[in-house]
PDB file of C-alpha atoms (C1' of nucleotides) in Angstrom:
ATOM      1  CA  MET Q  13       0.000   0.000   0.000  1.00  0.00           C
ATOM      2  CA  PRO Q  14       1.403   3.381  -0.854  1.00  0.00           C
ATOM      3  CA  THR Q  15       1.943   6.060   1.699  1.00  0.00           C
ATOM      4  CA  ASP Q  16      -1.259   7.096   3.324  1.00  0.00           C
ATOM      5  CA  THR Q  17      -1.556  10.698   2.223  1.00  0.00           C
ATOM      6  CA  THR Q  18      -4.779  11.093   4.146  1.00  0.00           C
ATOM      7  CA  SER Q  19      -3.212  10.980   7.536  1.00  0.00           C
ATOM      8  CA  ALA Q  20      -0.061  12.739   6.437  1.00  0.00           C
ATOM      9  CA  ARG Q  21      -1.243  16.082   5.144  1.00  0.00           C
ATOM     10  CA  ALA Q  22       1.466  18.675   5.578  1.00  0.00           C
ATOM     11  CA  PRO Q  23       3.543  16.895   8.148  1.00  0.00           C
ATOM     12  CA  SER Q  24       6.491  18.694   9.610  1.00  0.00           C
ATOM     13  CA  GLY Q  25       8.795  16.031   8.295  1.00  0.00           C
ATOM     14  CA  PRO Q  26      11.498  16.551   5.741  1.00  0.00           C
ATOM     15  CA  ARG Q  27       8.939  16.643   2.963  1.00  0.00           C
ATOM     16  CA  SER Q  28       6.759  19.430   4.179  1.00  0.00           C
ATOM     17  CA  LEU Q  29       5.909  22.291   1.878  1.00  0.00           C
ATOM     18  CA  GLU Q  30       4.995  25.756   2.995  1.00  0.00           C
ATOM     19  CA  HIS Q  31       2.002  27.438   1.463  1.00  0.00           C
ATOM     20  CA  PRO Q  32       0.887  30.948   2.294  1.00  0.00           C
ATOM     21  CA  ASP Q  33      -2.489  31.354   3.925  1.00  0.00           C
ATOM     22  CA  ARG Q  34      -5.152  32.729   1.689  1.00  0.00           C
ATOM     23  CA  ALA Q  35      -5.162  35.971   3.623  1.00  0.00           C
ATOM     24  CA  ASP Q  36      -1.460  36.411   3.020  1.00  0.00           C
ATOM     25  CA  ILE Q  37      -1.639  36.252  -0.742  1.00  0.00           C
ATOM     26  CA  ARG Q  38      -0.868  39.602  -2.327  1.00  0.00           C
ATOM     27  CA  LEU Q  39      -1.927  40.753  -5.747  1.00  0.00           C
ATOM     28  CA  ALA Q  40       1.439  42.202  -6.687  1.00  0.00           C
ATOM     29  CA  GLU Q  41       3.117  38.925  -5.791  1.00  0.00           C
ATOM     30  CA  VAL Q  42       0.651  36.872  -7.757  1.00  0.00           C
ATOM     31  CA  LEU Q  43       1.172  39.092 -10.765  1.00  0.00           C
ATOM     32  CA  HIS Q  44       4.881  38.832 -10.309  1.00  0.00           C
ATOM     33  CA  ALA Q  45       4.645  35.074 -10.165  1.00  0.00           C
ATOM     34  CA  LEU Q  46       2.669  35.085 -13.383  1.00  0.00           C
ATOM     35  CA  ALA Q  47       4.914  37.603 -15.111  1.00  0.00           C
ATOM     36  CA  ASP Q  48       7.321  35.042 -16.454  1.00  0.00           C
ATOM     37  CA  PRO Q  49       6.877  33.118 -19.676  1.00  0.00           C
ATOM     38  CA  MET Q  50       7.997  29.872 -18.113  1.00  0.00           C
ATOM     39  CA  ARG Q  51       5.666  30.169 -15.175  1.00  0.00           C
ATOM     40  CA  LEU Q  52       2.831  31.303 -17.379  1.00  0.00           C
ATOM     41  CA  ARG Q  53       3.348  28.118 -19.304  1.00  0.00           C
ATOM     42  CA  ILE Q  54       3.252  26.070 -16.145  1.00  0.00           C
ATOM     43  CA  VAL Q  55       0.078  27.722 -14.991  1.00  0.00           C
ATOM     44  CA  ARG Q  56      -1.571  27.206 -18.336  1.00  0.00           C
ATOM     45  CA  ALA Q  57      -0.686  23.547 -18.268  1.00  0.00           C
ATOM     46  CA  LEU Q  58      -2.024  23.162 -14.755  1.00  0.00           C
ATOM     47  CA  ALA Q  59      -5.229  24.900 -15.709  1.00  0.00           C
ATOM     48  CA  ALA Q  60      -5.634  22.717 -18.774  1.00  0.00           C
ATOM     49  CA  ALA Q  61      -5.169  19.506 -16.817  1.00  0.00           C
ATOM     50  CA  GLU Q  62      -7.870  20.233 -14.314  1.00  0.00           C
ATOM     51  CA  GLY Q  63      -6.570  17.628 -11.942  1.00  0.00           C
ATOM     52  CA  GLU Q  64      -3.076  17.441 -10.678  1.00  0.00           C
ATOM     53  CA  LEU Q  65       0.097  17.273 -12.631  1.00  0.00           C
ATOM     54  CA  ASN Q  66       3.462  15.828 -12.004  1.00  0.00           C
ATOM     55  CA  CYS Q  67       6.306  18.291 -12.308  1.00  0.00           C
ATOM     56  CA  ALA Q  68       7.796  16.397 -15.189  1.00  0.00           C
ATOM     57  CA  ASP Q  69       4.510  16.295 -17.067  1.00  0.00           C
ATOM     58  CA  ILE Q  70       5.132  19.815 -18.241  1.00  0.00           C
ATOM     59  CA  GLU Q  71       7.864  20.077 -20.791  1.00  0.00           C
ATOM     60  CA  LEU Q  72       9.983  23.099 -20.216  1.00  0.00           C
ATOM     61  CA  PRO Q  73      13.157  24.136 -21.988  1.00  0.00           C
ATOM     62  CA  VAL Q  74      15.032  24.630 -18.754  1.00  0.00           C
ATOM     63  CA  SER Q  75      17.008  22.495 -16.377  1.00  0.00           C
ATOM     64  CA  LYS Q  76      15.401  20.565 -13.585  1.00  0.00           C
ATOM     65  CA  SER Q  77      16.676  22.891 -10.897  1.00  0.00           C
ATOM     66  CA  THR Q  78      15.255  25.882 -12.683  1.00  0.00           C
ATOM     67  CA  CYS Q  79      11.981  24.082 -12.978  1.00  0.00           C
ATOM     68  CA  THR Q  80      11.939  23.446  -9.259  1.00  0.00           C
ATOM     69  CA  HIS Q  81      12.667  27.100  -8.735  1.00  0.00           C
ATOM     70  CA  HIS Q  82       9.671  28.229 -10.785  1.00  0.00           C
ATOM     71  CA  PHE Q  83       7.359  25.840  -9.040  1.00  0.00           C
ATOM     72  CA  ARG Q  84       8.535  27.147  -5.733  1.00  0.00           C
ATOM     73  CA  VAL Q  85       7.927  30.738  -6.744  1.00  0.00           C
ATOM     74  CA  LEU Q  86       4.414  29.871  -7.807  1.00  0.00           C
ATOM     75  CA  ARG Q  87       3.787  28.025  -4.575  1.00  0.00           C
ATOM     76  CA  GLU Q  88       5.278  30.639  -2.268  1.00  0.00           C
ATOM     77  CA  HIS Q  89       3.225  33.368  -3.873  1.00  0.00           C
ATOM     78  CA  GLY Q  90       0.039  31.389  -3.502  1.00  0.00           C
ATOM     79  CA  VAL Q  91      -0.639  30.505  -7.107  1.00  0.00           C
ATOM     80  CA  ILE Q  92      -0.294  26.748  -6.912  1.00  0.00           C
ATOM     81  CA  ARG Q  93      -0.528  24.017  -4.326  1.00  0.00           C
ATOM     82  CA  GLN Q  94       2.015  21.248  -4.141  1.00  0.00           C
ATOM     83  CA  LEU Q  95       1.946  18.052  -2.229  1.00  0.00           C
ATOM     84  CA  TYR Q  96       3.932  14.893  -2.258  1.00  0.00           C
ATOM     85  CA  ARG Q  97       2.374  11.691  -3.474  1.00  0.00           C
ATOM     86  CA  GLY Q  98       4.959   9.020  -3.137  1.00  0.00           C
ATOM     87  CA  THR Q  99       7.948   9.859  -5.218  1.00  0.00           C
ATOM     88  CA  ALA Q 100       6.241  12.456  -7.342  1.00  0.00           C
ATOM     89  CA  LYS Q 101       4.949  15.859  -6.428  1.00  0.00           C
ATOM     90  CA  MET Q 102       1.524  16.837  -7.512  1.00  0.00           C
ATOM     91  CA  ASN Q 103       0.754  20.390  -8.499  1.00  0.00           C
ATOM     92  CA  GLY Q 104      -2.529  22.136  -8.823  1.00  0.00           C
ATOM     93  CA  LEU Q 105      -3.783  25.679  -9.225  1.00  0.00           C
ATOM     94  CA  ARG Q 106      -5.245  27.267  -6.107  1.00  0.00           C
ATOM     95  CA  ARG Q 107      -8.280  28.244  -8.090  1.00  0.00           C
ATOM     96  CA  GLU Q 108     -10.665  28.521  -5.174  1.00  0.00           C
ATOM     97  CA  ASP Q 109      -8.447  30.729  -3.078  1.00  0.00           C
ATOM     98  CA  LEU Q 110      -7.559  32.958  -5.971  1.00  0.00           C
ATOM     99  CA  GLU Q 111     -11.141  33.188  -7.123  1.00  0.00           C
ATOM    100  CA  GLU Q 112     -12.195  34.191  -3.656  1.00  0.00           C
ATOM    101  CA  LEU Q 113      -9.478  36.814  -3.369  1.00  0.00           C
ATOM    102  CA  PHE Q 114      -9.396  38.179  -6.891  1.00  0.00           C
ATOM    103  CA  PRO Q 115     -12.497  37.015  -8.731  1.00  0.00           C
ATOM    104  CA  GLY Q 116     -11.968  36.622 -12.429  1.00  0.00           C
ATOM    105  CA  LEU Q 117      -8.302  37.452 -12.322  1.00  0.00           C
ATOM    106  CA  ILE Q 118      -6.864  34.030 -13.051  1.00  0.00           C
ATOM    107  CA  ASP Q 119      -9.386  33.298 -15.734  1.00  0.00           C
ATOM    108  CA  GLY Q 120      -8.612  36.648 -17.305  1.00  0.00           C
ATOM    109  CA  VAL Q 121      -4.921  35.906 -17.341  1.00  0.00           C
ATOM    110  CA  LEU Q 122      -5.472  32.415 -18.697  1.00  0.00           C
ATOM    111  CA  ARG Q 123      -7.739  33.687 -21.430  1.00  0.00           C
ATOM    112  CA  ALA Q 124      -5.236  36.400 -22.277  1.00  0.00           C
ATOM    113  CA  ALA Q 125      -2.452  33.848 -22.434  1.00  0.00           C
ATOM    114  CA  ALA Q 126      -4.472  31.590 -24.679  1.00  0.00           C
ATOM    115  CA  LEU Q 127      -5.331  34.483 -26.967  1.00  0.00           C
ATOM    116  CA  GLN Q 128      -1.749  35.577 -27.230  1.00  0.00           C
ATOM    117  CA  ALA Q 129      -0.565  32.035 -27.830  1.00  0.00           C
ATOM    118  CA  GLY Q 130      -3.026  31.726 -30.642  1.00  0.00           C
ATOM    119  CA  ARG Q 131      -1.993  35.071 -32.073  1.00  0.00           C
ATOM    120  CA  LEU Q 132       1.683  34.162 -32.039  1.00  0.00           C
ATOM    121  CA  GLY Q 133       2.951  30.842 -33.265  1.00  0.00           C
ATOM    122  CA  GLU Q 134      -0.040  28.788 -32.141  1.00  0.00           C
ATOM    123  CA  GLU Q 135       2.088  27.348 -29.391  1.00  0.00           C
TER     124      GLU Q 135
ATOM    125  CA  MET Y  27      -2.024  80.076 -27.380  1.00  0.00           C
ATOM    126  CA  PRO Y  28      -0.574  76.862 -26.075  1.00  0.00           C
ATOM    127  CA  THR Y  29       1.319  74.464 -28.266  1.00  0.00           C
ATOM    128  CA  ASP Y  30      -0.838  73.010 -30.952  1.00  0.00           C
ATOM    129  CA  THR Y  31      -0.902  69.357 -29.966  1.00  0.00           C
ATOM    130  CA  THR Y  32      -3.067  68.506 -32.940  1.00  0.00           C
ATOM    131  CA  SER Y  33      -0.395  69.019 -35.510  1.00  0.00           C
ATOM    132  CA  ALA Y  34       2.400  67.777 -33.317  1.00  0.00           C
ATOM    133  CA  ARG Y  35       1.495  64.227 -32.485  1.00  0.00           C
ATOM    134  CA  ALA Y  36       4.623  62.181 -31.780  1.00  0.00           C
ATOM    135  CA  PRO Y  37       7.183  64.367 -33.474  1.00  0.00           C
ATOM    136  CA  SER Y  38      10.677  63.057 -33.824  1.00  0.00           C
ATOM    137  CA  GLY Y  39      12.015  65.973 -31.871  1.00  0.00           C
ATOM    138  CA  PRO Y  40      13.870  65.764 -28.589  1.00  0.00           C
ATOM    139  CA  ARG Y  41      10.644  65.182 -26.733  1.00  0.00           C
ATOM    140  CA  SER Y  42       9.408  62.139 -28.540  1.00  0.00           C
ATOM    141  CA  LEU Y  43       8.296  59.131 -26.576  1.00  0.00           C
ATOM    142  CA  GLU Y  44       8.403  55.593 -27.831  1.00  0.00           C
ATOM    143  CA  HIS Y  45       5.371  53.432 -27.432  1.00  0.00           C
ATOM    144  CA  PRO Y  46       5.186  49.817 -28.506  1.00  0.00           C
ATOM    145  CA  ASP Y  47       2.747  48.933 -31.239  1.00  0.00           C
ATOM    146  CA  ARG Y  48      -0.299  47.105 -30.084  1.00  0.00           C
ATOM    147  CA  ALA Y  49       0.932  43.951 -31.788  1.00  0.00           C
ATOM    148  CA  ASP Y  50       4.172  44.097 -29.851  1.00  0.00           C
ATOM    149  CA  ILE Y  51       2.601  44.121 -26.416  1.00  0.00           C
ATOM    150  CA  ARG Y  52       3.285  40.891 -24.554  1.00  0.00           C
ATOM    151  CA  LEU Y  53       1.227  39.508 -21.732  1.00  0.00           C
ATOM    152  CA  ALA Y  54       4.194  38.587 -19.578  1.00  0.00           C
ATOM    153  CA  GLU Y  55       5.529  42.120 -19.897  1.00  0.00           C
ATOM    154  CA  VAL Y  56       2.210  43.694 -19.036  1.00  0.00           C
ATOM    155  CA  LEU Y  57       1.955  41.498 -15.979  1.00  0.00           C
ATOM    156  CA  HIS Y  58       5.485  42.379 -15.049  1.00  0.00           C
ATOM    157  CA  ALA Y  59       4.708  46.050 -15.390  1.00  0.00           C
ATOM    158  CA  LEU Y  60       1.702  45.618 -13.112  1.00  0.00           C
ATOM    159  CA  ALA Y  61       3.532  43.458 -10.595  1.00  0.00           C
ATOM    160  CA  ASP Y  62       4.845  46.326  -8.528  1.00  0.00           C
ATOM    161  CA  PRO Y  63       2.932  48.072  -5.768  1.00  0.00           C
ATOM    162  CA  MET Y  64       4.034  51.493  -6.930  1.00  0.00           C
ATOM    163  CA  ARG Y  65       3.035  50.901 -10.520  1.00  0.00           C
ATOM    164  CA  LEU Y  66      -0.196  49.281  -9.474  1.00  0.00           C
ATOM    165  CA  ARG Y  67      -0.939  52.456  -7.607  1.00  0.00           C
ATOM    166  CA  ILE Y  68      -0.197  54.543 -10.654  1.00  0.00           C
ATOM    167  CA  VAL Y  69      -2.414  52.420 -12.845  1.00  0.00           C
ATOM    168  CA  ARG Y  70      -5.226  52.576 -10.351  1.00  0.00           C
ATOM    169  CA  ALA Y  71      -4.985  56.330 -10.213  1.00  0.00           C
ATOM    170  CA  LEU Y  72      -4.974  56.585 -13.992  1.00  0.00           C
ATOM    171  CA  ALA Y  73      -7.988  54.329 -14.222  1.00  0.00           C
ATOM    172  CA  ALA Y  74      -9.843  56.350 -11.621  1.00  0.00           C
ATOM    173  CA  ALA Y  75      -9.180  59.659 -13.378  1.00  0.00           C
ATOM    174  CA  GLU Y  76     -10.588  58.552 -16.688  1.00  0.00           C
ATOM    175  CA  GLY Y  77      -8.921  61.373 -18.503  1.00  0.00           C
ATOM    176  CA  GLU Y  78      -5.282  62.158 -18.407  1.00  0.00           C
ATOM    177  CA  LEU Y  79      -3.124  62.793 -15.433  1.00  0.00           C
ATOM    178  CA  ASN Y  80      -0.029  64.775 -14.852  1.00  0.00           C
ATOM    179  CA  CYS Y  81       2.860  62.832 -13.420  1.00  0.00           C
ATOM    180  CA  ALA Y  82       2.858  64.849 -10.266  1.00  0.00           C
ATOM    181  CA  ASP Y  83      -0.872  64.400  -9.745  1.00  0.00           C
ATOM    182  CA  ILE Y  84      -0.187  60.999  -8.282  1.00  0.00           C
ATOM    183  CA  GLU Y  85       1.387  61.133  -4.896  1.00  0.00           C
ATOM    184  CA  LEU Y  86       4.005  58.505  -4.540  1.00  0.00           C
ATOM    185  CA  PRO Y  87       6.398  57.953  -1.676  1.00  0.00           C
ATOM    186  CA  VAL Y  88       9.386  57.810  -3.971  1.00  0.00           C
ATOM    187  CA  SER Y  89      11.773  60.246  -5.521  1.00  0.00           C
ATOM    188  CA  LYS Y  90      11.125  61.984  -8.797  1.00  0.00           C
ATOM    189  CA  SER Y  91      13.612  59.843 -10.696  1.00  0.00           C
ATOM    190  CA  THR Y  92      12.031  56.667  -9.427  1.00  0.00           C
ATOM    191  CA  CYS Y  93       8.674  57.993 -10.480  1.00  0.00           C
ATOM    192  CA  THR Y  94       9.956  58.643 -13.969  1.00  0.00           C
ATOM    193  CA  HIS Y  95      11.342  55.127 -14.023  1.00  0.00           C
ATOM    194  CA  HIS Y  96       8.002  53.537 -13.187  1.00  0.00           C
ATOM    195  CA  PHE Y  97       6.172  55.573 -15.757  1.00  0.00           C
ATOM    196  CA  ARG Y  98       8.674  54.542 -18.323  1.00  0.00           C
ATOM    197  CA  VAL Y  99       8.284  50.871 -17.482  1.00  0.00           C
ATOM    198  CA  LEU Y 100       4.543  51.168 -17.834  1.00  0.00           C
ATOM    199  CA  ARG Y 101       4.866  52.975 -21.138  1.00  0.00           C
ATOM    200  CA  GLU Y 102       7.490  50.688 -22.642  1.00  0.00           C
ATOM    201  CA  HIS Y 103       5.444  47.642 -21.807  1.00  0.00           C
ATOM    202  CA  GLY Y 104       2.356  49.080 -23.390  1.00  0.00           C
ATOM    203  CA  VAL Y 105       0.273  49.778 -20.325  1.00  0.00           C
ATOM    204  CA  ILE Y 106       0.083  53.544 -20.516  1.00  0.00           C
ATOM    205  CA  ARG Y 107       0.392  56.248 -23.100  1.00  0.00           C
ATOM    206  CA  GLN Y 108       2.353  59.394 -22.439  1.00  0.00           C
ATOM    207  CA  LEU Y 109       2.533  62.585 -24.355  1.00  0.00           C
ATOM    208  CA  TYR Y 110       3.885  66.002 -23.708  1.00  0.00           C
ATOM    209  CA  ARG Y 111       1.547  68.887 -23.283  1.00  0.00           C
ATOM    210  CA  GLY Y 112       3.696  71.896 -22.803  1.00  0.00           C
ATOM    211  CA  THR Y 113       5.749  71.490 -19.705  1.00  0.00           C
ATOM    212  CA  ALA Y 114       3.738  68.664 -18.283  1.00  0.00           C
ATOM    213  CA  LYS Y 115       3.417  65.103 -19.430  1.00  0.00           C
ATOM    214  CA  MET Y 116       0.024  63.583 -19.650  1.00  0.00           C
ATOM    215  CA  ASN Y 117      -0.531  59.938 -18.877  1.00  0.00           C
ATOM    216  CA  GLY Y 118      -3.395  57.664 -19.718  1.00  0.00           C
ATOM    217  CA  LEU Y 119      -4.139  53.977 -19.689  1.00  0.00           C
ATOM    218  CA  ARG Y 120      -4.084  52.248 -23.057  1.00  0.00           C
ATOM    219  CA  ARG Y 121      -7.443  50.752 -22.292  1.00  0.00           C
ATOM    220  CA  GLU Y 122      -8.523  50.165 -25.866  1.00  0.00           C
ATOM    221  CA  ASP Y 123      -5.365  48.412 -26.915  1.00  0.00           C
ATOM    222  CA  LEU Y 124      -5.259  46.272 -23.827  1.00  0.00           C
ATOM    223  CA  GLU Y 125      -8.926  45.435 -24.078  1.00  0.00           C
ATOM    224  CA  GLU Y 126      -8.470  44.372 -27.642  1.00  0.00           C
ATOM    225  CA  LEU Y 127      -5.456  42.237 -26.826  1.00  0.00           C
ATOM    226  CA  PHE Y 128      -6.460  40.818 -23.469  1.00  0.00           C
ATOM    227  CA  PRO Y 129     -10.161  41.410 -22.935  1.00  0.00           C
ATOM    228  CA  GLY Y 130     -11.076  41.777 -19.315  1.00  0.00           C
ATOM    229  CA  LEU Y 131      -7.548  41.546 -18.048  1.00  0.00           C
ATOM    230  CA  ILE Y 132      -7.047  45.125 -16.958  1.00  0.00           C
ATOM    231  CA  ASP Y 133     -10.448  45.360 -15.395  1.00  0.00           C
ATOM    232  CA  GLY Y 134      -9.791  42.148 -13.550  1.00  0.00           C
ATOM    233  CA  VAL Y 135      -6.535  43.463 -12.199  1.00  0.00           C
ATOM    234  CA  LEU Y 136      -8.089  46.770 -11.242  1.00  0.00           C
ATOM    235  CA  ARG Y 137     -10.961  45.077  -9.469  1.00  0.00           C
ATOM    236  CA  ALA Y 138      -8.550  42.770  -7.697  1.00  0.00           C
ATOM    237  CA  ALA Y 139      -6.461  45.727  -6.618  1.00  0.00           C
ATOM    238  CA  ALA Y 140      -9.508  47.549  -5.336  1.00  0.00           C
ATOM    239  CA  LEU Y 141     -10.649  44.497  -3.429  1.00  0.00           C
ATOM    240  CA  GLN Y 142      -7.281  43.996  -1.841  1.00  0.00           C
ATOM    241  CA  ALA Y 143      -6.984  47.653  -0.968  1.00  0.00           C
ATOM    242  CA  GLY Y 144     -10.328  47.454   0.765  1.00  0.00           C
ATOM    243  CA  ARG Y 145      -9.322  44.292   2.565  1.00  0.00           C
ATOM    244  CA  LEU Y 146      -6.102  45.781   3.824  1.00  0.00           C
ATOM    245  CA  GLY Y 147      -5.880  49.218   5.326  1.00  0.00           C
ATOM    246  CA  GLU Y 148      -8.556  50.808   3.148  1.00  0.00           C
ATOM    247  CA  GLU Y 149      -5.855  52.665   1.302  1.00  0.00           C
TER     248      GLU Y 149
ATOM    249  C1'  DG I  16      19.787  -3.903   0.504  1.00  0.00           C
ATOM    250  C1'  DC I  17      20.722  -1.501  -4.031  1.00  0.00           C
ATOM    251  C1'  DA I  18      19.888   0.946  -7.941  1.00  0.00           C
ATOM    252  C1'  DG I  19      16.989   4.120 -10.386  1.00  0.00           C
ATOM    253  C1'  DT I  20      13.971   8.069 -10.564  1.00  0.00           C
ATOM    254  C1'  DC I  21      12.060  12.396  -9.042  1.00  0.00           C
ATOM    255  C1'  DA I  22      12.806  16.276  -6.950  1.00  0.00           C
ATOM    256  C1'  DT I  23      15.482  19.477  -3.542  1.00  0.00           C
ATOM    257  C1'  DA I  24      19.440  22.043  -1.708  1.00  0.00           C
ATOM    258  C1'  DC I  25      23.213  24.667  -2.307  1.00  0.00           C
ATOM    259  C1'  DG I  26      26.547  27.462  -4.436  1.00  0.00           C
ATOM    260  C1'  DA I  27      27.793  30.248  -8.394  1.00  0.00           C
ATOM    261  C1'  DT I  28      26.985  33.559 -11.860  1.00  0.00           C
ATOM    262  C1'  DA I  29      25.177  36.933 -14.600  1.00  0.00           C
ATOM    263  C1'  DA I  30      21.567  39.887 -15.422  1.00  0.00           C
ATOM    264  C1'  DG I  31      17.811  42.787 -13.985  1.00  0.00           C
ATOM    265  C1'  DC I  32      15.315  45.903 -10.983  1.00  0.00           C
ATOM    266  C1'  DG I  33      14.016  49.606  -7.547  1.00  0.00           C
ATOM    267  C1'  DT I  34      15.828  53.171  -5.416  1.00  0.00           C
ATOM    268  C1'  DC I  35      18.401  57.336  -4.944  1.00  0.00           C
ATOM    269  C1'  DG I  36      21.035  61.865  -5.884  1.00  0.00           C
ATOM    270  C1'  DT I  37      22.847  65.049  -8.914  1.00  0.00           C
ATOM    271  C1'  DA I  38      23.292  67.227 -13.195  1.00  0.00           C
ATOM    272  C1'  DC I  39      20.887  68.515 -17.307  1.00  0.00           C
ATOM    273  C1'  DT I  40      17.188  69.878 -20.730  1.00  0.00           C
ATOM    274  C1'  DA I  41      12.785  71.762 -22.289  1.00  0.00           C
ATOM    275  C1'  DC I  42       9.003  74.690 -21.837  1.00  0.00           C
ATOM    276  C1'  DG I  43       6.229  78.691 -20.066  1.00  0.00           C
ATOM    277  C1'  DG I  44       5.649  83.033 -17.756  1.00  0.00           C
ATOM    278  C1'  DT I  45       7.295  87.371 -16.255  1.00  0.00           C
TER     279       DT I  45
ATOM    280  C1'  DA W   4      16.313  87.502 -21.483  1.00  0.00           C
ATOM    281  C1'  DC W   5      15.825  85.226 -17.263  1.00  0.00           C
ATOM    282  C1'  DC W   6      14.104  82.060 -13.829  1.00  0.00           C
ATOM    283  C1'  DG W   7      11.276  78.514 -12.082  1.00  0.00           C
ATOM    284  C1'  DT W   8       9.026  74.232 -12.786  1.00  0.00           C
ATOM    285  C1'  DA W   9       8.499  69.496 -14.772  1.00  0.00           C
ATOM    286  C1'  DG W  10      10.666  65.874 -16.241  1.00  0.00           C
ATOM    287  C1'  DT W  11      14.953  63.112 -18.132  1.00  0.00           C
ATOM    288  C1'  DA W  12      19.664  61.120 -18.156  1.00  0.00           C
ATOM    289  C1'  DC W  13      23.139  58.953 -15.951  1.00  0.00           C
ATOM    290  C1'  DG W  14      25.697  56.591 -12.663  1.00  0.00           C
ATOM    291  C1'  DA W  15      25.664  54.091  -8.305  1.00  0.00           C
ATOM    292  C1'  DC W  16      24.112  50.986  -4.863  1.00  0.00           C
ATOM    293  C1'  DG W  17      22.055  46.846  -2.997  1.00  0.00           C
ATOM    294  C1'  DC W  18      18.779  43.364  -3.655  1.00  0.00           C
ATOM    295  C1'  DT W  19      16.330  40.017  -6.228  1.00  0.00           C
ATOM    296  C1'  DT W  20      16.030  36.762 -10.008  1.00  0.00           C
ATOM    297  C1'  DA W  21      16.747  33.243 -13.658  1.00  0.00           C
ATOM    298  C1'  DT W  22      19.766  30.103 -14.857  1.00  0.00           C
ATOM    299  C1'  DC W  23      22.935  26.289 -14.317  1.00  0.00           C
ATOM    300  C1'  DG W  24      25.679  22.128 -12.371  1.00  0.00           C
ATOM    301  C1'  DT W  25      26.527  19.067  -8.917  1.00  0.00           C
ATOM    302  C1'  DA W  26      25.562  16.818  -4.766  1.00  0.00           C
ATOM    303  C1'  DT W  27      21.926  15.098  -1.695  1.00  0.00           C
ATOM    304  C1'  DG W  28      17.692  13.239  -0.072  1.00  0.00           C
ATOM    305  C1'  DA W  29      13.168  10.397  -0.563  1.00  0.00           C
ATOM    306  C1'  DC W  30      10.548   6.862  -2.395  1.00  0.00           C
ATOM    307  C1'  DT W  31       9.720   2.436  -5.653  1.00  0.00           C
ATOM    308  C1'  DG W  32      10.867  -1.783  -7.463  1.00  0.00           C
ATOM    309  C1'  DC W  33      13.957  -5.497  -8.080  1.00  0.00           C
TER     310       DC W  33
END
DNA sequence: GCAGTCATACGATAAGCGTCGTACTACGGT
DNA sequence: ACCGTAGTACGACGCTTATCGTATGACTGC
């Protein structure tokens, strides 16, 4: 049986991950987190796959350490949620929190990103 | 009679200001431009005063050079439009261009900023 | 237990950014 | 013609960031 993630939510062990409380999320920081092509790509991928995604499921033209870095930025600024599931780490957008704080913002950014992607090389 | 701004739109004189074409505006850059508390404040002020605003009409707790810097960032990333009117420089949001490129984005950001401002110290 | 895989940590590096002060330029009024 | 005001240019400073490579840690499967 794999690790029981139910009873081990955010333990203080070596594999704990800090997420900001909803009330601590700041607009400028969210925008900053989104203001990077690589991270925008990550967020788009996470939004597309409504469920959770493994880090490696998103192909990025950067090294693994850089990838980790971007995921951390997104997490620390409250854009995504990460949790360990065995050997992998699952990532998901914090849609509910963001919607509650800044209604429509994320969807606006995602729509804008999709539009621009279509306008440019249909990435 | 003051300078005839009608016949002198974007002259190549010493006081010309470069604005990116609408097609050259990039989402990541717009987000980056907005991802700063000071600039967010500027944009909010410009949005509130629907018309045009003098640089000095917005009180900012930074030096004059820093102020110039922020305005330039906003202009070069396509968020605002600046033009000289005599000794002053008028600033306005590029609402139409942004709306055309990223419909709903700016309004979403502005609403989010207003919400957060209300939530925090009612700035 | 051991090896493989996924991801982190850490250090390094180079670039970028926000801030400032001072010196300079352009315009308008007196 | 002068001076004051509004804004820019430039250089400097310290901090943050994006990137990498390598070494390390955690879990799975053999």
